[in-house]
Amino acid sequence: MFGKSIVKSYLASFVLNNCGSNFMNDKAYRTLLEVLSERFTVPTSALIAAREEADKSGAPIEEILVHQGAVPASVMLLTKAEYLEMTPISLEEFVVDRSLVDLLPKAVWAQLKMVPLCKTGKLLTVAVADPFNIMGIEQLKTQIDYQISPVIADVKDVLGVLDIAAKEGASGLEEILKDIEDDSELEIGRDATSADNLEEMLESAADAPVVRIVNSILIEALRKHASDIHIEPMEHKIRLRYRVDGILYENPSPPKSVQSAISSRIKIMSNLDIAERRIPQDGRFKIKALGKEVDLRVSYLPTVHGEKVVMRILDKTALAPNLESLGLEQKALEDLKFAIAKPHGMLLVTGPTGSGKTTTLYSALQELNQEDVNIVTVEDPVEYQLGGINQVQARPEVGLTFAAGLRSILRQDPDIVMIGEIRDNETASIAVQAALTGHLVISTLHTNDAAGAIARMAYMGIEPFMLSSSLVMTQAQRLYRKLCPFCKQAIEIPEKTLRFNRLDPDQFKDVTFFNAKGCPKCSGLGYKGRGAIMEILLLNDELRAKILETSEASALREVAVRCGMKTLRETGLSRVRDGLTTIDEILRVTTE
């Protein structure tokens, strides 16, 4: 059942049990060291010291070499994998399936130094830290009703995953809830009518069960690389969902009885009014977890069954430092760099909510951020704080709108101005005037394509001659999910399926299509991470003349394509040809 990958391990175990450790050190480990020597040069002195220590303690020589620092753990892992013909795996970003961990007590997994990764039918894939421990694998087979397919992993990774599984996540949430004996202790924020009640509620919110529930929700979101957390009150339950790579996935949720407690705890963290549950509230807070610090933007919305909470996770470490880091096609990258290099004019980035417009703008600003340039932004909200750039938070409730902020910014001697969004005629008019008077203006619009941005500006009342003079570029973008490189699966797509989706089969000759399968590396989703596709319309003389004739999006789009613009669909299909994503994903994000 184990195949060739475990034959050597069985042999090594047999020799150790029947011929003594000296024979193992001289014969079996000598072969392992020969494999190691092909990968890594170990100093002779280190080998001699390790052999002496192995003779004294009886510990495996490979463990001694790693413990003494003579060989990196990663090198030894690959050496063992090659020697035993096993598959190595890194568990650095692995998200544990707690339903599999719960097959055995966690103490047993820790004793065996193994962690279950995934199952297919009756086959269970298990990461083992000690591949020579055949008795441990046999013990595992007798305790669970699965066939075992072992892969090799670093011992620290295995124990680390088991430790996380024991403390956090879904099963950890269940353990937390078991500690709660009186649900009434958690029902805080129900009747906040006096200062005394407020003090009691603050003390109650600091109780360990509530804190641990909220912390487990936040940490699980970070581990899954989620962009948003949705806590939604239903009639008889709470629904907990994470948005991962643009798609919402439902997770095991706390019971309805702790709804008010969770809501109040997050309000306290966000410095919001826990007594107010009738109107929407917005706040933010920071957390440090999993080795990084992230901001969370919090939004409360009253519903018929309680307050719906949405937390947007803003991880500054994930922000692209420049345009190259966005992973764009070469032509798109060159067009963007050409546009932002202009000394003045207007650049408009368009797309629906969640299409990565802010990331693109911030990447461009970081590339433009130099000592001799004054950059000022007006945003609502300021999602990321960028060093060396003056950022203004719009506050419409006190009169600081985009238009008012832009007027003040233009008196601050700016070179580059970024407007979070052009929403009305007043903001659009000031932005165009700024672009015509020597400033580089960058902003966003909510339109479906690049040509639609010009039509939208015209609809806002901007004269065609001013648009043709001020615009440098309009751009539309979408985010697509990338296939997990570890489990993507080649498939055949019939010609009739391509024709049904209005795709020319001749464009896909000799193209290998892939499908999302799912594995431990991608948490069974089949996708891991997202990339951007862009439709970039650079203004030229022909397009400027066309704008003076008409602002109709379809007519402008036709001219732009004739001038060499690649549409979103064309750019997305090139990603399919490169094997980066599926054709279904591109059709989903570029639906016209």
Coordinates of C-alpha atoms in Angstrom, one line a residue:
M1 CA 0.0 0.0 0.0
F2 CA 2.9 2.4 0.7
G3 CA 4.7 1.5 -2.6
K4 CA 8.4 2.1 -3.2
S5 CA 8.3 5.2 -1.0
I6 CA 8.2 3.2 2.3
V7 CA 10.1 0.0 1.3
K8 CA 13.5 1.6 2.3
S9 CA 11.9 2.8 5.5
Y10 CA 10.7 -0.7 6.4
L11 CA 14.2 -2.0 5.6
A12 CA 15.8 0.6 7.7
S13 CA 13.5 -0.3 10.6
F14 CA 14.2 -4.0 10.2
V15 CA 18.0 -3.5 10.2
L16 CA 17.8 -1.3 13.3
N17 CA 15.7 -3.8 15.2
N18 CA 17.7 -6.9 14.2
C19 CA 21.3 -5.8 13.6
G20 CA 21.8 -3.0 16.2
S21 CA 22.4 0.7 15.9
N22 CA 26.1 0.4 14.8
F23 CA 25.0 -1.5 11.7
M24 CA 22.5 1.3 11.0
N25 CA 25.0 4.0 11.4
D26 CA 27.5 2.2 9.2
K27 CA 25.2 1.0 6.4
A28 CA 21.7 2.6 6.2
Y29 CA 22.7 6.1 7.4
R30 CA 25.8 6.0 5.2
T31 CA 23.5 5.8 2.2
L32 CA 21.4 8.7 3.6
L33 CA 24.6 10.7 4.0
E34 CA 25.6 10.0 0.5
V35 CA 22.4 11.5 -0.7
L36 CA 23.0 14.5 1.6
S37 CA 26.5 15.0 0.2
E38 CA 25.0 15.5 -3.3
R39 CA 22.8 18.3 -2.0
F40 CA 25.0 19.9 0.7
T41 CA 28.6 20.1 1.8
V42 CA 28.9 19.0 5.4
P43 CA 32.2 19.8 7.2
T44 CA 34.2 16.7 8.1
S45 CA 34.5 17.9 11.7
A46 CA 30.7 18.2 11.9
L47 CA 30.3 14.7 10.6
I48 CA 32.8 13.3 13.1
A49 CA 31.2 15.1 16.0
A50 CA 27.7 14.0 14.9
R51 CA 28.8 10.3 14.6
E52 CA 30.3 10.4 18.1
E53 CA 27.2 12.0 19.5
A54 CA 25.1 9.3 17.7
D55 CA 27.1 6.5 19.3
K56 CA 26.8 8.0 22.7
S57 CA 23.1 9.0 22.7
G58 CA 21.7 6.6 20.1
A59 CA 19.9 9.5 18.4
P60 CA 19.7 9.5 14.6
I61 CA 22.7 11.2 13.0
E62 CA 20.5 13.4 10.7
E63 CA 18.7 14.8 13.7
I64 CA 22.0 15.6 15.4
L65 CA 23.4 17.3 12.2
V66 CA 20.3 19.6 12.1
H67 CA 20.3 20.2 15.9
Q68 CA 24.0 21.2 15.8
G69 CA 23.3 23.6 12.9
A70 CA 25.6 21.7 10.5
V71 CA 22.7 21.1 8.0
P72 CA 19.6 23.3 7.5
A73 CA 16.4 21.5 8.3
S74 CA 15.0 22.2 4.8
V75 CA 18.0 20.5 3.2
M76 CA 17.7 17.5 5.5
L77 CA 14.0 17.3 4.7
L78 CA 14.6 17.1 1.0
T79 CA 17.4 14.6 1.5
K80 CA 15.1 12.2 3.4
A81 CA 12.4 12.7 0.8
E82 CA 14.9 11.7 -2.0
Y83 CA 16.4 8.8 0.0
L84 CA 13.0 7.3 0.8
E85 CA 11.3 8.4 -2.5
M86 CA 8.6 10.3 -0.6
T87 CA 6.9 13.5 -1.4
P88 CA 8.1 16.5 0.7
I89 CA 5.6 19.2 1.8
S90 CA 5.8 22.6 3.5
L91 CA 3.1 23.3 6.0
E92 CA 4.0 27.0 6.3
E93 CA 0.6 28.2 5.0
F94 CA -1.4 25.0 5.6
V95 CA -4.9 25.4 6.9
V96 CA -5.7 22.4 9.0
D97 CA -8.9 20.4 8.5
R98 CA -10.1 20.0 12.1
S99 CA -12.6 17.3 11.2
L100 CA -9.6 15.1 10.2
V101 CA -7.6 16.1 13.3
D102 CA -10.6 15.1 15.4
L103 CA -10.4 11.5 14.2
L104 CA -7.9 11.0 17.0
P105 CA -7.1 12.8 20.3
K106 CA -4.6 15.6 19.6
A107 CA -2.2 14.1 22.1
V108 CA -2.0 11.0 19.9
W109 CA -1.2 13.0 16.8
A110 CA 1.5 14.9 18.7
Q111 CA 3.0 11.6 20.0
L112 CA 3.1 10.2 16.5
K113 CA 4.4 13.5 15.1
M114 CA 1.9 13.3 12.3
V115 CA -0.9 15.6 11.0
P116 CA -3.7 14.7 8.6
L117 CA -3.8 16.8 5.5
C118 CA -6.7 15.7 3.4
K119 CA -8.8 12.6 2.4
T120 CA -10.0 11.3 -0.9
G121 CA -12.5 8.6 -0.4
K122 CA -10.9 6.2 2.1
L123 CA -7.4 7.4 1.4
L124 CA -6.0 9.7 4.1
T125 CA -2.9 11.8 3.3
V126 CA -0.8 12.3 6.4
A127 CA 2.3 14.5 6.9
V128 CA 4.9 12.6 9.0
A129 CA 7.9 14.2 10.7
D130 CA 9.7 10.8 11.3
P131 CA 9.3 8.7 8.1
F132 CA 11.4 5.9 9.7
N133 CA 8.7 5.4 12.4
I134 CA 7.0 2.5 10.6
M135 CA 5.4 1.3 13.9
G136 CA 3.8 4.7 14.2
I137 CA 2.2 4.4 10.8
E138 CA 1.0 0.9 11.6
Q139 CA -0.4 2.2 14.9
L140 CA -2.3 4.9 12.9
K141 CA -3.7 2.3 10.5
T142 CA -5.1 0.3 13.4
Q143 CA -6.8 3.3 15.1
I144 CA -8.6 4.9 12.1
D145 CA -10.5 3.3 9.3
Y146 CA -8.5 4.8 6.4
Q147 CA -5.7 3.8 4.1
I148 CA -2.6 5.9 4.8
S149 CA -0.6 7.9 2.2
P150 CA 2.4 9.4 4.0
V151 CA 4.3 12.5 2.9
I152 CA 7.3 14.0 4.7
A153 CA 7.3 17.3 6.5
D154 CA 9.5 19.2 9.0
V155 CA 8.9 18.3 12.6
K156 CA 8.5 21.9 13.7
D157 CA 5.9 22.4 11.0
V158 CA 3.9 19.3 12.1
L159 CA 3.9 20.2 15.8
G160 CA 3.1 23.8 15.0
V161 CA 0.0 22.9 13.0
L162 CA -1.1 20.6 15.7
D163 CA -0.6 23.3 18.3
I164 CA -2.7 25.7 16.2
A165 CA -5.4 23.1 15.8
A166 CA -5.5 22.6 19.6
K167 CA -5.9 26.3 20.3
E168 CA -7.8 28.0 17.6
G169 CA -10.3 27.6 14.8
A170 CA -13.6 25.7 14.6
S171 CA -12.9 23.0 17.1
G172 CA -11.2 25.6 19.3
L173 CA -14.4 27.6 19.2
E174 CA -16.4 24.6 20.3
E175 CA -14.1 24.1 23.2
I176 CA -14.4 27.8 24.2
L177 CA -18.2 27.5 24.1
K178 CA -18.1 24.5 26.4
D179 CA -16.5 26.7 29.0
I180 CA -19.6 29.0 29.0
E181 CA -21.9 27.9 31.7
D182 CA -24.3 30.9 31.8
D183 CA -25.2 32.4 28.5
S184 CA -26.6 35.4 30.3
E185 CA -23.1 36.5 31.1
L186 CA -22.4 37.0 27.4
E187 CA -25.6 38.9 26.6
I188 CA -24.0 42.3 27.0
G189 CA -25.1 45.4 25.3
R190 CA -28.8 44.6 25.7
D191 CA -29.9 47.3 28.1
A192 CA -27.4 50.2 28.3
T193 CA -29.3 52.9 30.1
S194 CA -26.9 54.1 32.6
A195 CA -23.2 54.7 33.3
D196 CA -23.2 51.8 35.8
N197 CA -24.7 49.4 33.2
L198 CA -22.0 50.6 30.7
E199 CA -19.2 49.8 33.2
E200 CA -20.7 46.4 33.9
M201 CA -20.9 45.7 30.2
L202 CA -17.2 46.7 29.7
E203 CA -16.2 44.3 32.4
S204 CA -18.3 41.5 31.0
A205 CA -16.9 42.0 27.5
A206 CA -13.4 41.4 28.9
D207 CA -14.4 37.9 30.1
A208 CA -12.2 35.2 28.6
P209 CA -14.9 33.3 26.7
V210 CA -16.0 36.3 24.6
V211 CA -12.4 37.4 24.0
R212 CA -11.4 34.0 22.9
I213 CA -14.4 33.6 20.6
V214 CA -13.7 36.9 18.8
N215 CA -9.9 36.2 18.7
S216 CA -10.5 32.7 17.1
I217 CA -12.7 34.3 14.4
L218 CA -10.0 37.0 13.6
I219 CA -7.1 34.6 13.6
E220 CA -8.9 32.1 11.4
A221 CA -9.6 34.9 8.9
L222 CA -5.9 35.8 8.8
R223 CA -4.8 32.2 8.3
K224 CA -7.2 31.8 5.4
H225 CA -6.0 35.1 3.9
A226 CA -9.5 36.4 3.9
S227 CA -10.2 40.0 2.9
D228 CA -13.5 40.3 4.8
I229 CA -15.3 38.8 7.7
H230 CA -19.1 38.7 7.7
I231 CA -21.0 38.0 11.0
E232 CA -24.6 37.9 10.0
P233 CA -27.6 37.5 12.4
M234 CA -30.3 35.1 11.2
E235 CA -33.5 34.3 12.9
H236 CA -32.3 31.2 14.7
K237 CA -28.5 31.3 14.2
I238 CA -25.4 33.4 13.4
R239 CA -23.8 32.9 10.0
L240 CA -20.0 33.4 9.9
R241 CA -18.5 33.8 6.4
Y242 CA -15.0 34.7 5.1
R243 CA -14.4 36.3 1.8
V244 CA -11.3 34.5 0.3
D245 CA -10.1 35.5 -3.2
G246 CA -13.3 37.4 -3.8
I247 CA -15.7 34.5 -2.9
L248 CA -17.6 34.1 0.3
Y249 CA -17.2 30.8 2.2
E250 CA -19.4 29.8 5.2
N251 CA -17.7 28.6 8.3
P252 CA -18.8 26.9 11.5
S253 CA -20.5 29.6 13.6
P254 CA -21.1 30.4 17.3
P255 CA -24.6 29.8 18.6
K256 CA -27.3 32.5 18.5
S257 CA -27.0 33.0 22.3
V258 CA -23.6 34.7 22.0
Q259 CA -24.6 37.1 19.2
S260 CA -25.0 40.2 21.4
A261 CA -21.7 39.4 23.2
I262 CA -19.7 39.1 20.0
S263 CA -21.2 42.3 18.6
S264 CA -20.4 44.3 21.8
R265 CA -16.9 42.9 22.1
I266 CA -16.1 44.1 18.5
K267 CA -17.6 47.5 19.2
I268 CA -15.4 47.9 22.3
M269 CA -12.3 47.0 20.2
S270 CA -13.5 49.5 17.5
N271 CA -14.2 52.3 20.1
L272 CA -17.9 52.4 19.1
D273 CA -21.0 53.0 21.2
I274 CA -22.1 49.6 22.5
A275 CA -25.4 51.0 23.7
E276 CA -26.4 52.2 20.2
R277 CA -28.0 49.5 18.0
R278 CA -30.5 51.4 16.0
I279 CA -28.2 53.2 13.5
P280 CA -25.2 52.1 11.4
Q281 CA -21.7 52.6 12.9
D282 CA -18.2 52.5 11.5
G283 CA -14.9 52.1 13.2
R284 CA -11.5 50.4 13.0
F285 CA -8.9 48.8 15.2
K286 CA -5.5 47.0 14.9
I287 CA -4.4 43.5 15.9
K288 CA -1.1 41.7 16.0
A289 CA -1.3 38.1 15.0
L290 CA 0.6 35.4 13.1
G291 CA 3.7 37.6 13.0
K292 CA 2.1 40.7 11.4
E293 CA 0.1 43.8 12.3
V294 CA -3.1 44.4 10.3
D295 CA -5.9 47.1 10.4
L296 CA -9.5 46.1 10.5
R297 CA -12.2 48.4 9.2
V298 CA -15.5 47.7 10.9
S299 CA -19.1 48.4 9.7
Y300 CA -22.3 47.8 11.7
L301 CA -25.7 47.6 10.0
P302 CA -28.9 47.1 11.9
T303 CA -31.1 44.3 10.5
V304 CA -34.4 42.7 11.7
H305 CA -32.5 40.0 13.6
G306 CA -29.7 42.1 15.0
E307 CA -26.6 43.9 13.9
K308 CA -24.7 42.6 10.9
V309 CA -20.9 43.1 11.3
V310 CA -18.5 43.3 8.4
M311 CA -14.8 43.6 9.0
R312 CA -12.5 44.5 6.1
I313 CA -8.9 43.2 6.7
L314 CA -6.3 45.7 5.6
D315 CA -2.9 44.0 5.5
K316 CA -0.3 46.6 4.6
T317 CA 2.4 43.8 4.1
A318 CA 0.3 42.5 1.2
L319 CA 0.3 45.9 -0.6
A320 CA 2.2 45.9 -3.8
P321 CA 5.2 48.3 -3.5
N322 CA 5.3 49.1 -7.2
L323 CA 3.5 48.4 -10.5
E324 CA 5.8 45.5 -11.3
S325 CA 4.6 43.7 -8.2
L326 CA 1.1 43.6 -9.6
G327 CA 2.0 40.8 -12.0
L328 CA 0.6 42.5 -15.1
E329 CA 1.1 41.6 -18.7
Q330 CA 4.1 43.4 -20.2
K331 CA 2.0 45.6 -22.5
A332 CA -0.3 46.7 -19.6
L333 CA 2.7 47.4 -17.4
E334 CA 4.3 49.5 -20.1
D335 CA 1.1 51.4 -20.8
L336 CA 0.6 52.2 -17.1
K337 CA 4.2 53.4 -16.6
F338 CA 3.8 55.6 -19.7
A339 CA 0.7 57.2 -18.3
I340 CA 1.9 57.9 -14.8
A341 CA 5.1 59.4 -16.3
K342 CA 3.1 62.3 -17.7
P343 CA 3.7 65.6 -15.9
H344 CA 0.0 66.5 -16.0
G345 CA -3.3 65.2 -17.1
M346 CA -6.0 62.9 -15.7
L347 CA -5.8 59.1 -15.2
L348 CA -9.0 57.2 -14.4
V349 CA -9.1 53.7 -12.9
T350 CA -12.5 52.0 -13.2
G351 CA -14.2 48.8 -12.1
P352 CA -16.7 47.4 -9.6
T353 CA -16.2 47.4 -5.9
G354 CA -13.5 44.9 -4.9
S355 CA -11.8 44.9 -8.3
G356 CA -8.5 46.1 -6.9
K357 CA -8.7 49.8 -7.9
T358 CA -7.2 51.1 -4.6
T359 CA -4.3 48.6 -4.8
T360 CA -3.5 49.8 -8.3
L361 CA -3.7 53.5 -7.2
Y362 CA -1.5 52.9 -4.2
S363 CA 1.1 51.0 -6.3
A364 CA 1.3 53.9 -8.7
L365 CA 1.6 56.4 -5.9
Q366 CA 4.4 54.5 -4.3
E367 CA 6.2 54.4 -7.6
L368 CA 5.7 58.2 -8.0
N369 CA 6.7 59.0 -4.4
Q370 CA 10.0 60.9 -4.6
E371 CA 11.6 63.6 -2.5
D372 CA 11.0 66.3 -5.1
V373 CA 7.3 65.5 -5.6
N374 CA 4.4 66.7 -3.4
I375 CA 1.6 64.1 -3.4
V376 CA -1.7 64.8 -1.7
T377 CA -4.7 62.5 -1.6
V378 CA -8.3 62.8 -0.5
E379 CA -10.0 59.5 0.3
D380 CA -13.0 58.0 1.9
P381 CA -11.8 56.1 3.8
V382 CA -8.0 56.1 4.0
E383 CA -7.4 52.4 3.7
Y384 CA -3.6 52.3 4.0
Q385 CA -1.3 55.0 5.4
L386 CA 1.6 55.5 3.0
G387 CA 4.9 57.1 4.2
G388 CA 5.8 60.4 2.5
I389 CA 2.3 61.0 1.1
N390 CA -0.2 63.5 2.5
Q391 CA -3.5 61.7 2.9
V392 CA -6.8 63.5 3.8
Q393 CA -9.8 61.7 5.1
A394 CA -13.0 63.0 3.6
R395 CA -15.7 63.8 6.2
P396 CA -19.0 64.8 4.4
E397 CA -20.8 65.2 7.7
V398 CA -18.6 68.3 8.5
G399 CA -18.4 69.6 5.0
L400 CA -15.1 68.0 4.0
T401 CA -16.3 66.4 0.8
F402 CA -14.1 65.3 -2.1
A403 CA -14.8 68.6 -3.9
A404 CA -14.1 70.7 -0.8
G405 CA -10.9 68.7 0.0
L406 CA -9.8 69.0 -3.6
R407 CA -10.1 72.8 -3.5
S408 CA -8.0 73.0 -0.4
I409 CA -5.4 70.5 -1.8
L410 CA -4.9 72.7 -4.9
R411 CA -3.8 75.5 -2.6
Q412 CA -1.1 73.2 -1.1
D413 CA 1.1 73.4 -4.2
P414 CA 0.7 69.7 -5.1
D415 CA 2.4 68.0 -8.1
I416 CA 0.2 64.8 -7.9
V417 CA -3.4 64.6 -6.6
M418 CA -5.2 61.4 -5.9
I419 CA -9.0 61.5 -5.5
G420 CA -10.6 58.4 -3.9
E421 CA -13.6 58.6 -6.3
I422 CA -15.2 61.1 -8.6
R423 CA -18.9 61.0 -7.7
D424 CA -20.5 64.2 -8.9
N425 CA -20.2 67.1 -11.3
E426 CA -18.4 69.4 -8.8
T427 CA -15.6 67.0 -8.1
A428 CA -15.3 66.1 -11.8
S429 CA -15.1 69.8 -12.8
I430 CA -12.4 70.6 -10.2
A431 CA -10.4 67.5 -11.2
V432 CA -10.4 68.4 -14.9
Q433 CA -9.4 72.0 -14.2
A434 CA -6.5 70.7 -12.0
A435 CA -5.4 68.4 -14.8
L436 CA -5.5 71.2 -17.3
T437 CA -3.4 73.5 -15.0
G438 CA -0.3 71.4 -14.7
H439 CA -1.3 68.7 -12.1
L440 CA -1.3 64.9 -12.5
V441 CA -4.7 63.8 -11.2
I442 CA -5.4 60.2 -10.5
S443 CA -8.9 59.0 -9.5
T444 CA -11.5 56.2 -9.8
L445 CA -14.9 55.8 -11.3
H446 CA -17.5 53.0 -11.1
T447 CA -17.9 52.0 -14.7
N448 CA -17.7 48.6 -16.5
D449 CA -15.1 49.3 -19.0
A450 CA -12.4 51.9 -20.0
A451 CA -14.5 53.6 -22.6
G452 CA -17.4 53.9 -20.2
A453 CA -15.3 56.2 -18.0
I454 CA -15.3 58.9 -20.8
A455 CA -19.1 58.5 -21.2
R456 CA -19.6 58.8 -17.4
M457 CA -17.6 62.0 -17.2
A458 CA -19.6 63.5 -20.1
Y459 CA -22.8 62.5 -18.3
M460 CA -21.6 64.4 -15.3
G461 CA -21.5 67.5 -17.5
I462 CA -17.8 67.8 -18.5
E463 CA -17.5 69.4 -21.9
P464 CA -16.0 67.1 -24.6
F465 CA -13.2 69.5 -25.5
M466 CA -12.1 69.6 -21.9
L467 CA -12.2 65.8 -21.7
S468 CA -10.1 65.4 -24.8
S469 CA -7.6 67.9 -23.5
S470 CA -7.2 66.6 -20.0
L471 CA -7.5 62.8 -20.2
V472 CA -4.3 60.7 -20.5
M473 CA -5.6 57.3 -19.8
T474 CA -8.7 55.4 -18.7
Q475 CA -8.4 51.9 -17.4
A476 CA -10.8 49.1 -16.3
Q477 CA -9.7 46.1 -14.3
R478 CA -10.9 42.9 -12.7
L479 CA -9.4 40.4 -10.3
Y480 CA -9.3 36.7 -11.2
R481 CA -8.5 33.7 -9.0
K482 CA -5.2 32.0 -9.7
L483 CA -5.1 28.2 -9.9
C484 CA -3.3 26.5 -7.1
P485 CA 0.0 25.4 -8.8
F486 CA 0.2 22.3 -6.6
C487 CA -3.1 20.7 -7.7
K488 CA -4.3 22.2 -10.9
Q489 CA -5.5 19.4 -13.3
A490 CA -5.3 19.4 -17.1
I491 CA -8.7 18.8 -18.8
E492 CA -10.3 18.7 -22.2
I493 CA -12.9 21.3 -23.3
P494 CA -15.0 20.4 -26.3
E495 CA -15.2 22.8 -29.2
K496 CA -19.0 23.1 -28.8
T497 CA -18.5 24.3 -25.2
L498 CA -16.2 27.1 -26.5
R499 CA -18.6 28.1 -29.2
F500 CA -21.5 28.1 -26.8
N501 CA -19.5 30.7 -24.7
R502 CA -18.9 32.7 -28.0
L503 CA -15.2 31.8 -28.0
D504 CA -13.3 30.9 -31.2
P505 CA -11.8 27.4 -30.9
D506 CA -9.1 28.4 -33.4
Q507 CA -7.6 30.7 -30.7
F508 CA -7.1 27.8 -28.4
K509 CA -5.2 25.3 -30.6
D510 CA -2.5 23.5 -28.7
V511 CA -3.7 25.2 -25.5
T512 CA -3.8 23.0 -22.3
F513 CA -6.8 23.9 -20.2
F514 CA -6.7 23.4 -16.4
N515 CA -9.4 22.8 -13.8
A516 CA -9.4 23.6 -10.0
K517 CA -9.0 20.4 -8.0
G518 CA -8.2 21.3 -4.4
C519 CA -5.4 20.2 -2.0
P520 CA -4.1 21.1 1.5
K521 CA -2.0 23.9 0.0
C522 CA -5.1 25.8 -1.1
S523 CA -7.5 24.6 1.7
G524 CA -9.3 22.4 -0.9
L525 CA -10.4 25.4 -3.0
G526 CA -8.3 24.8 -6.1
Y527 CA -7.4 28.5 -6.2
K528 CA -4.7 30.3 -4.3
G529 CA -4.3 34.1 -4.6
R530 CA -5.6 36.6 -7.2
G531 CA -4.2 38.5 -10.1
A532 CA -5.3 41.5 -12.1
I533 CA -6.4 41.9 -15.7
M534 CA -6.6 45.3 -17.2
E535 CA -8.1 47.1 -20.2
I536 CA -6.1 50.2 -20.8
L537 CA -7.3 53.0 -23.1
L538 CA -4.5 55.5 -23.9
L539 CA -5.7 58.7 -25.5
N540 CA -4.3 59.5 -29.0
D541 CA -5.2 62.0 -31.7
E542 CA -7.8 59.7 -33.2
L543 CA -9.6 59.1 -29.9
R544 CA -9.4 62.8 -29.0
A545 CA -11.1 63.6 -32.2
K546 CA -13.7 60.9 -31.6
I547 CA -14.5 62.3 -28.2
L548 CA -15.3 65.7 -29.8
E549 CA -17.8 63.9 -32.0
T550 CA -19.5 61.6 -29.5
S551 CA -19.2 60.4 -25.9
E552 CA -21.0 57.1 -26.6
A553 CA -19.0 54.3 -25.0
S554 CA -19.5 51.7 -27.7
A555 CA -18.2 54.1 -30.4
L556 CA -15.1 55.0 -28.3
R557 CA -14.5 51.4 -27.5
E558 CA -14.5 50.5 -31.2
V559 CA -11.9 53.1 -32.0
A560 CA -9.7 52.1 -29.0
V561 CA -9.7 48.4 -30.1
R562 CA -8.7 49.5 -33.6
C563 CA -5.9 51.5 -32.0
G564 CA -4.6 48.4 -30.2
M565 CA -6.4 48.3 -26.9
K566 CA -6.7 44.8 -25.5
T567 CA -10.1 44.2 -23.9
L568 CA -10.7 42.6 -20.4
R569 CA -11.9 39.4 -22.1
E570 CA -8.8 39.2 -24.4
T571 CA -6.4 39.8 -21.5
G572 CA -8.2 37.3 -19.3
L573 CA -8.1 34.6 -22.0
S574 CA -4.3 35.1 -22.3
R575 CA -4.1 34.1 -18.7
V576 CA -6.0 30.9 -19.5
R577 CA -3.5 30.2 -22.3
D578 CA -0.7 30.7 -19.8
G579 CA -2.3 28.1 -17.5
L580 CA -2.7 30.6 -14.7
T581 CA -6.5 30.2 -14.3
T582 CA -9.6 28.5 -15.6
I583 CA -11.7 29.6 -18.5
D584 CA -14.8 29.5 -16.2
E585 CA -13.1 32.0 -13.9
I586 CA -12.3 34.5 -16.7
L587 CA -15.8 34.2 -18.1
R588 CA -17.2 34.9 -14.6
V589 CA -15.1 38.1 -14.0
T590 CA -15.4 39.5 -17.6
T591 CA -19.2 38.9 -18.2
E592 CA -20.4 41.7 -20.5

